[in-house]
Amino acid sequence: MAEFISSFTTGFQDVVAADFPRLIKGVKIIALYDGFVHYRFDGNSRDLEKVIYFNNTFFVLKTFKGGANFKTMVNAVAGQKNYYLINRGSFRVRFVQENQFAKVDKALARRAEESVLQNSRLSLDRVSPSTEIWYSIRREGFSFCGQLISKREFTEKNLNKGELRPEVAYMMCVFGGLTPGQVCADPFAGYGSIPLQLIKKFNPSKLYVSDISSEQVEIIRAKKQMADERVDLRVADAFKLEYIGDGQLDAVITDPPWGFYEDIGDIKAFYNRMFDSFLRVLKTDGKMVILSARKEELEASAAEKGLMIEKSLHTLINGKKASLYLIKRI
């Protein structure tokens, strides 16, 4: 059975462990680390491109445990017969030390290149190749040589300032354990990343979407998925939510402003008002899934309101430390 390695946003390994085998049938996870997963899969490798939260995906040539270095790795790979999943086009070899590209001795790099040339139909192109062979040393004591077969071309240029990345929005929904047929809301919808994933992937029976900015609501309205009859989209104050009745929601899933780029006043008071609003519209067993970079203030406010943080994870969002929470009534 072929082996692969895929990378994803740091902190979400438990989400990947739960969702990946469900999403792609036939996957067998070998090991899960912070930010990447090593697994076996005998299906069509193109199916792996459908996984929204994978960044780079590699076809594994060889793995190493313990104190591997680039020289021992190259010699080990060069000493075996290798099969390349992508066997036409051009390639280059890259060396990566703890997520940073590294320089190696020219003779060693050439030995790595010769190994590919001898075992494939690929031609060498060090500038603009169609595929890459990576020798990667990780801090977890795990290293690998693999062929890069899929790379998600998604940069911050595709996003508005402050817009949540779609893969993070999707993983927030998985983290919250959302199931089909639930009534959900995003009261700080921003540019609509979370509502878009909810309606595309999680089949809510009703979805309330709102933001206090009429400009952002119009941006959301322009997305074709928001024309769905299950979506109630409008300009609304998240602290009031007057258009939602008491105890209507199974889940609130949202990314409220963090107060770094906008003035939201006292952050503790902000969270107190937010929780009061959410508790009114949630069912007794309803849940809140909240992303925040203000860990101390949010946790203090939740405790003050007598709420239980059922689980949390810590990640990086646009280079900033952030936490994701699943919060319920005690």
Coordinates of N, CA and C in Angstrom, one line a residue, residues 160 163 190-192 213-224 226 233:
N160 N -9.6 38.9 1.7 CA -9.7 40.3 2.2 C -9.0 40.3 3.5
E163 N -10.1 38.2 6.6 CA -11.0 37.1 6.2 C -10.4 35.7 6.6
G190 N -18.5 38.4 9.1 CA -17.4 38.9 8.3 C -17.6 38.8 6.8
Y191 N -16.7 38.0 6.2 CA -16.7 37.8 4.7 C -17.4 36.5 4.4
G192 N -18.0 35.8 5.4 CA -18.8 34.6 5.1 C -18.1 33.3 5.0
S213 N -21.9 45.0 9.8 CA -21.5 45.8 8.6 C -22.3 45.5 7.4
S214 N -23.0 46.5 6.9 CA -23.9 46.2 5.7 C -23.0 45.9 4.5
E215 N -21.8 46.5 4.4 CA -20.9 46.3 3.3 C -20.5 44.8 3.3
Q216 N -20.2 44.2 4.4 CA -19.8 42.8 4.4 C -20.9 41.9 4.2
V217 N -22.1 42.3 4.6 CA -23.3 41.5 4.3 C -23.6 41.4 2.8
E218 N -23.3 42.5 2.1 CA -23.5 42.5 0.7 C -22.5 41.6 0.0
I219 N -21.3 41.6 0.5 CA -20.2 40.7 0.0 C -20.6 39.3 0.1
I220 N -21.2 38.9 1.3 CA -21.7 37.6 1.5 C -22.8 37.3 0.6
R221 N -23.7 38.2 0.4 CA -24.9 38.0 -0.4 C -24.5 37.7 -1.8
A222 N -23.4 38.2 -2.3 CA -22.9 37.9 -3.7 C -22.5 36.5 -3.9
K223 N -22.3 35.7 -2.8 CA -21.9 34.3 -3.0 C -23.1 33.5 -3.3
K224 N -23.0 32.7 -4.4 CA -24.2 32.0 -4.9 C -24.8 31.1 -3.9
M226 N -25.2 31.5 -0.8 CA -26.0 32.2 0.2 C -27.5 32.5 -0.3
L233 N -30.0 35.8 5.9 CA -28.8 36.7 5.9 C -29.3 38.1 6.1

